Every structure is written in structure tokens, then in C-alpha cells.
Short mmCIF file of C-alpha atoms in Angstrom, two decimals:
data_model
loop_
_atom_site.label_atom_id
_atom_site.label_comp_id
_atom_site.label_asym_id
_atom_site.label_seq_id
_atom_site.Cartn_x
_atom_site.Cartn_y
_atom_site.Cartn_z
CA MET A 884 -119.30 94.51 -177.68
CA ILE A 885 -119.21 91.87 -174.89
CA ARG A 886 -115.41 91.86 -174.97
CA GLU A 887 -115.30 95.65 -174.74
CA LEU A 888 -117.79 95.68 -171.86
CA LYS A 889 -115.73 93.14 -169.92
CA THR A 890 -112.65 95.29 -170.43
CA PHE A 891 -114.63 98.39 -169.40
CA ILE A 892 -115.61 96.69 -166.13
CA ALA A 893 -111.96 95.75 -165.51
CA VAL A 894 -110.81 99.35 -166.10
CA SER A 895 -113.49 100.70 -163.74
CA ARG A 896 -112.27 98.30 -161.04
CA GLU A 897 -108.53 98.76 -161.51
CA GLY A 898 -108.53 102.54 -162.06
CA THR A 899 -105.98 102.62 -164.91
CA PHE A 900 -105.72 101.10 -168.36
CA ALA A 901 -102.32 99.62 -167.42
CA ALA A 902 -103.64 97.88 -164.30
CA ALA A 903 -106.68 96.56 -166.18
CA ALA A 904 -104.44 95.28 -168.98
CA GLN A 905 -102.31 93.37 -166.52
CA LYS A 906 -105.41 91.98 -164.80
CA ILE A 907 -107.07 90.61 -167.96
CA GLY A 908 -103.97 89.71 -169.94
CA LEU A 909 -104.00 92.38 -172.64
CA THR A 910 -101.57 95.13 -173.60
CA GLN A 911 -102.30 98.67 -172.45
CA ALA A 912 -102.67 99.69 -176.10
CA ALA A 913 -105.30 97.00 -176.66
CA VAL A 914 -107.29 98.14 -173.63
CA SER A 915 -107.10 101.76 -174.80
CA ALA A 916 -108.24 100.79 -178.30
CA GLN A 917 -111.19 98.80 -176.92
CA MET A 918 -112.32 101.71 -174.76
CA GLN A 919 -112.07 104.15 -177.67
CA ARG A 920 -114.10 101.76 -179.81
CA LEU A 921 -116.73 101.36 -177.09
CA GLU A 922 -117.02 105.13 -176.57
CA GLY A 923 -117.30 105.59 -180.34
CA GLU A 924 -120.15 103.09 -180.59
CA LEU A 925 -121.99 104.61 -177.61
CA GLY A 926 -121.42 108.22 -178.64
CA PHE A 927 -120.17 109.48 -175.27
CA THR A 928 -117.06 109.28 -173.08
CA LEU A 929 -116.91 106.91 -170.13
CA PHE A 930 -113.86 108.17 -168.24
CA ASP A 931 -112.32 111.40 -167.06
CA ARG A 932 -108.72 110.82 -168.10
CA GLN A 933 -106.13 112.46 -165.86
CA GLY A 934 -102.58 111.39 -166.58
CA ARG A 935 -102.44 107.63 -166.26
CA SER A 936 -105.65 107.35 -164.26
CA ALA A 937 -109.06 106.73 -165.80
CA LYS A 938 -111.75 107.87 -163.39
CA ILE A 939 -115.21 106.70 -164.36
CA ASN A 940 -117.64 109.59 -165.02
CA ALA A 941 -121.41 109.79 -164.46
CA LYS A 942 -122.24 108.26 -167.85
CA GLY A 943 -119.70 105.54 -167.22
CA ALA A 944 -121.14 104.73 -163.78
CA GLN A 945 -124.60 104.35 -165.34
CA LEU A 946 -123.22 102.09 -168.06
CA LEU A 947 -121.30 100.03 -165.50
CA LEU A 948 -124.49 98.84 -163.83
CA GLN A 949 -126.00 97.92 -167.19
CA ALA A 950 -122.78 96.24 -168.33
CA GLN A 951 -122.63 94.07 -165.21
CA GLU A 952 -126.22 92.93 -165.76
CA LEU A 953 -125.57 92.29 -169.45
CA ILE A 954 -122.42 90.26 -168.76
CA ASN A 955 -124.34 88.27 -166.15
CA LEU A 956 -127.09 87.51 -168.70
CA TYR A 957 -124.53 86.65 -171.37
CA SER A 958 -122.73 84.25 -169.01
CA ASN A 959 -126.01 82.44 -168.34
CA LEU A 960 -127.10 82.01 -171.97
CA GLY A 961 -128.38 78.46 -172.41
CA ALA A 962 -128.62 77.87 -168.68
CA THR A 963 -131.82 76.53 -167.15
CA PRO A 964 -133.48 78.54 -165.81
CA VAL A 965 -132.29 81.75 -167.48
CA ALA A 966 -131.05 84.21 -164.86
CA SER A 967 -133.28 87.19 -164.21
CA ALA A 968 -131.95 90.64 -165.06
CA LYS A 969 -132.60 91.55 -161.42
CA THR A 970 -130.42 88.73 -160.12
CA MET A 971 -127.26 90.00 -158.46
CA HIS A 972 -124.55 87.86 -156.89
CA ILE A 973 -122.74 89.73 -154.13
CA ASN A 974 -119.59 88.42 -152.42
CA VAL A 975 -119.22 89.78 -148.89
CA GLY A 976 -115.97 89.31 -147.02
CA ALA A 977 -116.22 89.41 -143.22
CA ILE A 978 -114.15 88.79 -140.13
CA ALA A 979 -115.64 86.43 -137.54
CA THR A 980 -116.74 89.04 -135.00
CA LEU A 981 -118.84 90.94 -137.54
CA GLN A 982 -120.37 87.72 -138.84
CA ARG A 983 -121.61 87.04 -135.32
CA THR A 984 -123.06 90.48 -134.63
CA MET A 985 -124.72 92.90 -137.04
CA LEU A 986 -124.00 91.26 -140.42
CA PRO A 987 -126.72 88.54 -140.28
CA ASP A 988 -129.38 91.14 -139.36
CA ALA A 989 -128.27 93.44 -142.18
CA LEU A 990 -128.32 90.58 -144.69
CA ALA A 991 -131.83 89.60 -143.57
CA ASP A 992 -133.01 93.19 -144.12
CA PHE A 993 -131.34 93.25 -147.54
CA HIS A 994 -132.89 90.00 -148.79
CA LYS A 995 -136.37 91.15 -147.78
CA THR A 996 -135.90 94.19 -150.00
CA CYS A 997 -133.95 92.47 -152.81
CA PRO A 998 -135.37 88.92 -152.95
CA GLY A 999 -133.77 88.25 -156.35
CA SER A 1000 -130.23 88.80 -155.11
CA HIS A 1001 -127.82 86.16 -153.85
CA THR A 1002 -125.12 86.82 -151.27
CA ARG A 1003 -122.11 84.76 -150.31
CA ILE A 1004 -120.19 85.39 -147.08
CA ILE A 1005 -116.48 84.77 -147.44
CA PRO A 1006 -114.68 84.41 -144.08
CA GLY A 1007 -111.13 85.48 -143.48
CA VAL A 1008 -108.76 87.90 -141.78
CA SER A 1009 -108.72 91.60 -142.55
CA MET A 1010 -105.45 91.61 -144.52
CA ASP A 1011 -106.71 88.93 -146.90
CA MET A 1012 -109.98 90.83 -147.33
CA VAL A 1013 -108.15 93.99 -148.40
CA ASN A 1014 -106.48 92.03 -151.18
CA LEU A 1015 -109.77 90.41 -152.25
CA VAL A 1016 -111.54 93.77 -152.51
CA ASP A 1017 -108.61 95.26 -154.38
CA ALA A 1018 -108.65 92.35 -156.84
CA GLY A 1019 -112.42 92.60 -157.34
CA ASP A 1020 -113.02 89.10 -155.94
CA VAL A 1021 -115.35 90.43 -153.24
CA ASP A 1022 -117.71 93.38 -153.60
CA LEU A 1023 -117.28 94.63 -150.04
CA ALA A 1024 -115.65 93.50 -146.82
CA ALA A 1025 -116.53 94.05 -143.16
CA ILE A 1026 -113.13 94.20 -141.46
CA ILE A 1027 -110.79 95.99 -139.08
CA ARG A 1028 -109.40 99.21 -140.51
CA PRO A 1029 -105.99 98.63 -142.10
CA PRO A 1030 -103.08 100.39 -140.37
CA PHE A 1031 -101.85 101.80 -143.70
CA GLN A 1032 -102.99 104.21 -146.39
CA LEU A 1033 -105.61 102.75 -148.72
CA GLN A 1034 -105.23 102.98 -152.49
CA GLY A 1035 -107.23 105.69 -154.25
CA GLU A 1036 -109.86 103.31 -155.67
CA LEU A 1037 -110.69 101.82 -152.26
CA GLN A 1038 -113.16 103.50 -149.91
CA TRP A 1039 -113.56 103.05 -146.14
CA GLN A 1040 -116.74 103.57 -144.08
CA THR A 1041 -116.47 103.27 -140.29
CA LEU A 1042 -118.97 101.07 -138.47
CA ALA A 1043 -117.66 101.26 -134.89
CA ARG A 1044 -114.70 102.24 -132.68
CA GLU A 1045 -114.21 99.53 -130.06
CA PRO A 1046 -112.16 100.40 -126.95
CA PHE A 1047 -109.56 97.93 -125.71
CA ARG A 1048 -109.81 96.77 -122.09
CA LEU A 1049 -107.58 94.56 -119.99
CA ILE A 1050 -109.66 91.49 -119.21
CA VAL A 1051 -108.67 89.35 -116.24
CA PRO A 1052 -110.13 86.35 -114.39
CA SER A 1053 -112.78 87.52 -111.92
CA ARG A 1054 -110.76 86.11 -109.00
CA VAL A 1055 -108.02 88.70 -109.72
CA THR A 1056 -108.79 91.69 -107.47
CA ASP A 1057 -105.99 94.10 -108.44
CA SER A 1058 -106.94 96.85 -110.92
CA ASP A 1059 -103.50 98.21 -111.83
CA TRP A 1060 -103.46 97.24 -115.51
CA ALA A 1061 -99.74 97.92 -116.01
CA GLN A 1062 -98.77 95.77 -113.03
CA LEU A 1063 -101.14 92.97 -114.08
CA LEU A 1064 -99.70 92.96 -117.60
CA SER A 1065 -96.16 92.61 -116.28
CA GLU A 1066 -97.00 90.00 -113.61
CA GLN A 1067 -99.78 87.81 -115.02
CA PRO A 1068 -99.52 85.29 -117.89
CA PHE A 1069 -100.45 87.10 -121.12
CA ILE A 1070 -102.75 85.86 -123.88
CA ARG A 1071 -101.90 87.76 -127.03
CA TYR A 1072 -104.25 88.86 -129.81
CA ASP A 1073 -102.55 87.47 -132.93
CA ARG A 1074 -99.92 89.90 -134.21
CA ALA A 1075 -100.69 88.90 -137.82
CA SER A 1076 -104.13 90.53 -137.51
CA PHE A 1077 -104.79 94.27 -137.65
CA GLY A 1078 -106.23 94.17 -134.11
CA GLY A 1079 -103.19 92.30 -132.83
CA ARG A 1080 -100.90 94.94 -134.33
CA LEU A 1081 -102.71 97.56 -132.22
CA VAL A 1082 -102.02 95.52 -129.07
CA ASP A 1083 -98.37 95.08 -130.02
CA ARG A 1084 -97.96 98.81 -130.66
CA PHE A 1085 -99.59 99.66 -127.31
CA LEU A 1086 -97.26 97.36 -125.37
CA ARG A 1087 -94.22 98.88 -127.08
CA GLN A 1088 -95.42 102.44 -126.47
CA MET A 1089 -96.11 101.70 -122.79
CA HIS A 1090 -92.77 99.84 -122.43
CA VAL A 1091 -94.58 96.94 -120.77
CA GLY A 1092 -92.93 93.52 -120.78
CA VAL A 1093 -95.29 90.53 -120.78
CA HIS A 1094 -95.00 86.81 -120.06
CA GLU A 1095 -96.76 85.49 -123.16
CA ILE A 1096 -98.25 82.00 -122.94
CA CYS A 1097 -100.61 81.92 -125.95
CA GLU A 1098 -101.32 83.83 -129.18
CA CYS A 1099 -104.56 83.47 -131.17
CA ASP A 1100 -106.84 85.42 -133.49
CA GLU A 1101 -110.24 84.10 -132.35
CA LEU A 1102 -111.69 86.54 -129.80
CA GLU A 1103 -114.04 84.02 -128.17
CA THR A 1104 -111.06 81.73 -127.55
CA ILE A 1105 -109.22 84.56 -125.80
CA VAL A 1106 -112.20 85.30 -123.54
CA ARG A 1107 -112.62 81.63 -122.62
CA LEU A 1108 -108.92 81.32 -121.79
CA VAL A 1109 -109.19 84.32 -119.46
CA ALA A 1110 -112.43 83.01 -117.93
CA ASN A 1111 -110.68 79.69 -117.21
CA GLY A 1112 -107.91 81.52 -115.36
CA ALA A 1113 -105.15 81.02 -117.93
CA GLY A 1114 -104.06 84.65 -117.94
CA VAL A 1115 -104.97 88.24 -118.89
CA ALA A 1116 -105.50 89.85 -122.31
CA LEU A 1117 -105.86 93.21 -124.02
CA PHE A 1118 -109.21 92.82 -125.69
CA PRO A 1119 -111.53 95.02 -127.84
CA GLN A 1120 -114.97 95.54 -126.32
CA THR A 1121 -117.04 94.51 -129.33
CA ALA A 1122 -120.83 94.45 -129.67
CA ALA A 1123 -120.74 90.79 -128.68
CA PHE A 1124 -119.20 91.73 -125.32
CA VAL A 1125 -121.27 94.66 -124.11
CA ARG A 1126 -121.65 92.47 -121.02
CA TRP A 1127 -118.67 90.37 -119.97
CA PRO A 1128 -118.97 86.70 -118.93
CA ALA A 1129 -119.38 86.06 -115.20
CA ARG A 1130 -115.82 84.77 -114.74
CA VAL A 1131 -114.23 87.73 -116.55
CA ARG A 1132 -113.56 91.22 -115.21
CA ALA A 1133 -112.71 94.18 -117.46
CA ILE A 1134 -110.32 96.94 -116.41
CA ASP A 1135 -110.47 100.33 -118.12
CA LEU A 1136 -107.17 101.67 -119.46
CA GLY A 1137 -108.17 105.26 -118.72
CA VAL A 1138 -106.31 107.90 -120.71
CA HIS A 1139 -104.28 105.15 -122.38
CA THR A 1140 -107.34 103.56 -123.96
CA PHE A 1141 -106.81 102.64 -127.62
CA TYR A 1142 -109.38 101.52 -130.18
CA ARG A 1143 -110.07 98.94 -132.85
CA GLU A 1144 -112.01 100.49 -135.73
CA THR A 1145 -114.28 98.23 -137.75
CA GLY A 1146 -115.91 99.18 -141.02
CA LEU A 1147 -116.67 98.44 -144.65
CA LEU A 1148 -114.08 98.39 -147.41
CA HIS A 1149 -115.21 98.61 -151.03
CA ARG A 1150 -114.42 100.37 -154.26
CA GLN A 1151 -115.59 103.91 -154.96
CA GLU A 1152 -119.38 104.06 -154.78
CA GLN A 1153 -119.86 105.24 -158.36
CA GLY A 1154 -118.40 101.92 -159.50
CA LEU A 1155 -120.74 99.75 -157.40
CA ALA A 1156 -123.90 98.05 -158.61
CA GLU A 1157 -127.11 99.33 -157.00
CA PRO A 1158 -127.76 96.15 -154.93
CA VAL A 1159 -124.26 96.44 -153.43
CA ARG A 1160 -124.97 100.05 -152.47
CA GLN A 1161 -128.24 98.96 -150.85
CA LEU A 1162 -126.48 96.24 -148.85
CA ILE A 1163 -123.93 98.79 -147.62
CA GLN A 1164 -126.77 101.03 -146.45
CA PHE A 1165 -128.42 98.16 -144.56
CA ILE A 1166 -125.14 97.28 -142.85
CA MET A 1167 -124.56 100.92 -141.84
CA LYS A 1168 -128.09 101.19 -140.43
CA ARG A 1169 -127.73 97.99 -138.41
CA SER A 1170 -124.40 99.15 -137.05
CA GLN A 1171 -125.86 102.50 -135.95
CA SER A 1172 -128.82 100.74 -134.33
CA GLN A 1173 -126.49 98.35 -132.53
CA GLN A 1174 -124.38 101.22 -131.17
CA LEU A 1175 -127.49 103.00 -129.86
CA THR A 1176 -128.66 99.81 -128.16
CA GLY A 1177 -125.23 99.26 -126.64
CA ALA A 1178 -125.06 102.85 -125.41
CA SER A 1179 -128.31 102.37 -123.50
CA ARG A 1180 -126.83 99.48 -121.49
CA PRO A 1181 -124.58 99.89 -118.44
CA THR A 1182 -120.91 100.22 -119.37
CA PRO A 1183 -118.81 97.37 -117.89
CA SER A 1184 -116.47 98.63 -115.17
CA SER A 1185 -113.46 97.29 -113.34
CA SER A 1186 -115.73 96.08 -110.54
CA MET A 1187 -117.57 93.56 -112.70
#
């Protein structure tokens, strides 16, 4: 039964018998036989089979939660102390900006409600996080929205849409963003990141040539470079920068404003354990609260 339950969990994550077979090193026929045997022992079906896909049904979703707890208990047999049935280990992927803003508050709320659970924050860039969620190595990820179509088993929930501004050293008095981009040294948001791709696309669409002096992914580094007078940058106004540093001035792009969308990536909710669903709810609530707080503050203008 344990072997069948492990295979069942793999199928629920991968979405097809073929993908699950490849993931766990079995043939598709072996996976199919195990699922038929499991359904026969339980007396009910676990999947709605449509072509090659195997979409978990309501009974299957209920069993999935129980199976995950049972596998966790089985894995800890003989350990001291024995793990509680309520213990849940949740891997949370997160980009740096979301680790520094609403994620710690949401995690604190979660652990007050679910004291038996254990969370692990896994840092990284958005592209890597997409792969980790898809592989089942992390339960959810707080990232920048991918600029491509997500696979059917992955679900996206938006946390915030962050407008890009041109940030310049405060000593720079001109407010013509196009002219400043073409004349001033440019600090580029790393093109390997999803946010950096947005900047690159904007520059190409606007046909603006830049004199690039530096490229980096860390947002705080970009702000400090601008504050120290190194150059200008196209920068998303995140929750951490509702107010800009004293030596930085932000210029609105007007009708050409583009946005970086942040959110949560995870598998379809019916395949998630209850503690993971609760954590998602806490993160969503904290994000909404943060946006309301930010909306009540003065919006930075080009005169700052």
C-alpha cells in the first residue's frame, strides 16, 4: 500500500501516468497497474481520466492529504521522537524582494495558527522557482510572473502589480525619461530575470539606446548605485520602496508605464495539503493589507 500511495502522490503532482512514471523510475504500465490496484482496494476511483491526463477527483484530493500524512509517518518510523500526524514540512521558494516584505509577516501569522508545522524558505530567482514547483521540490513559490504560458497543473495567484519608474540621482533635475535614458549611464536589471526581461522589452519597444555600465539582479544594489550617482535605472516600485531614499528621485513613465507582477505559483489547489492552503491564504491576506497601507501613503513623484 505504501508503494501505491507514493505513486499516487507522484501522479497527482505530475498530472499524467507517463510523467509520474518518468519521475519515479517506473513504466507507465506499472504506474497504471498500481493505481488500478489502489482504487480496487479502496473501492472508489481517484482520477477523472481524460485522454492521457489523470485529473484528481474529490475523493482523490481527500485521499491525497491522508496519503501525505501517512507517508510522512512511515518515513519517520523508528525516529525519536515520532513525528506528529499534524506535523507538516512546507518548502517555500521566494525571490529576495518578497522575503524582505510581506513573507515574514505571513509566515509569523501561519505559525501562530499551525504551531506543529515547519517551513523552509528556499531563495532563488523566479525561473529556478518555476522548475522547483513543477518538479514538486517546493510546495509554493513567491516570484515574478513568468513571461510564458504556465503548464496546466500549475496555478498562479497575483499578489501585486508594481509599476516601473526611472530612478535617477537626486542631483539630476531633468525629468524627460527618454532623454535621460539615452544620455545617462544605465544600470540594467539583470536580463536573466523575469523583471529584467520586462525592462529589455520596454527599451526595444521604445527604441531607446542606452549606455550600459552595470547589470545586476539585486534591487537594493541598483538603488544604492543610483543613490551614489553611478547612473539611472528602470526600477519596479515595490512595497519596500513606497518611499524612495533621499538621494534618489523617481520619474513616472506616464502612459508608457509597465508593470512587474508578483504572485504565488503552486500546483492546483485540490492537490495541496491543508497547511499549504492555509499558508497561501495568509500570504494573500498580508499582500492585500500591504497594498492598502501603501495606497494610504503619498505616491512618490518626479519632484522627490
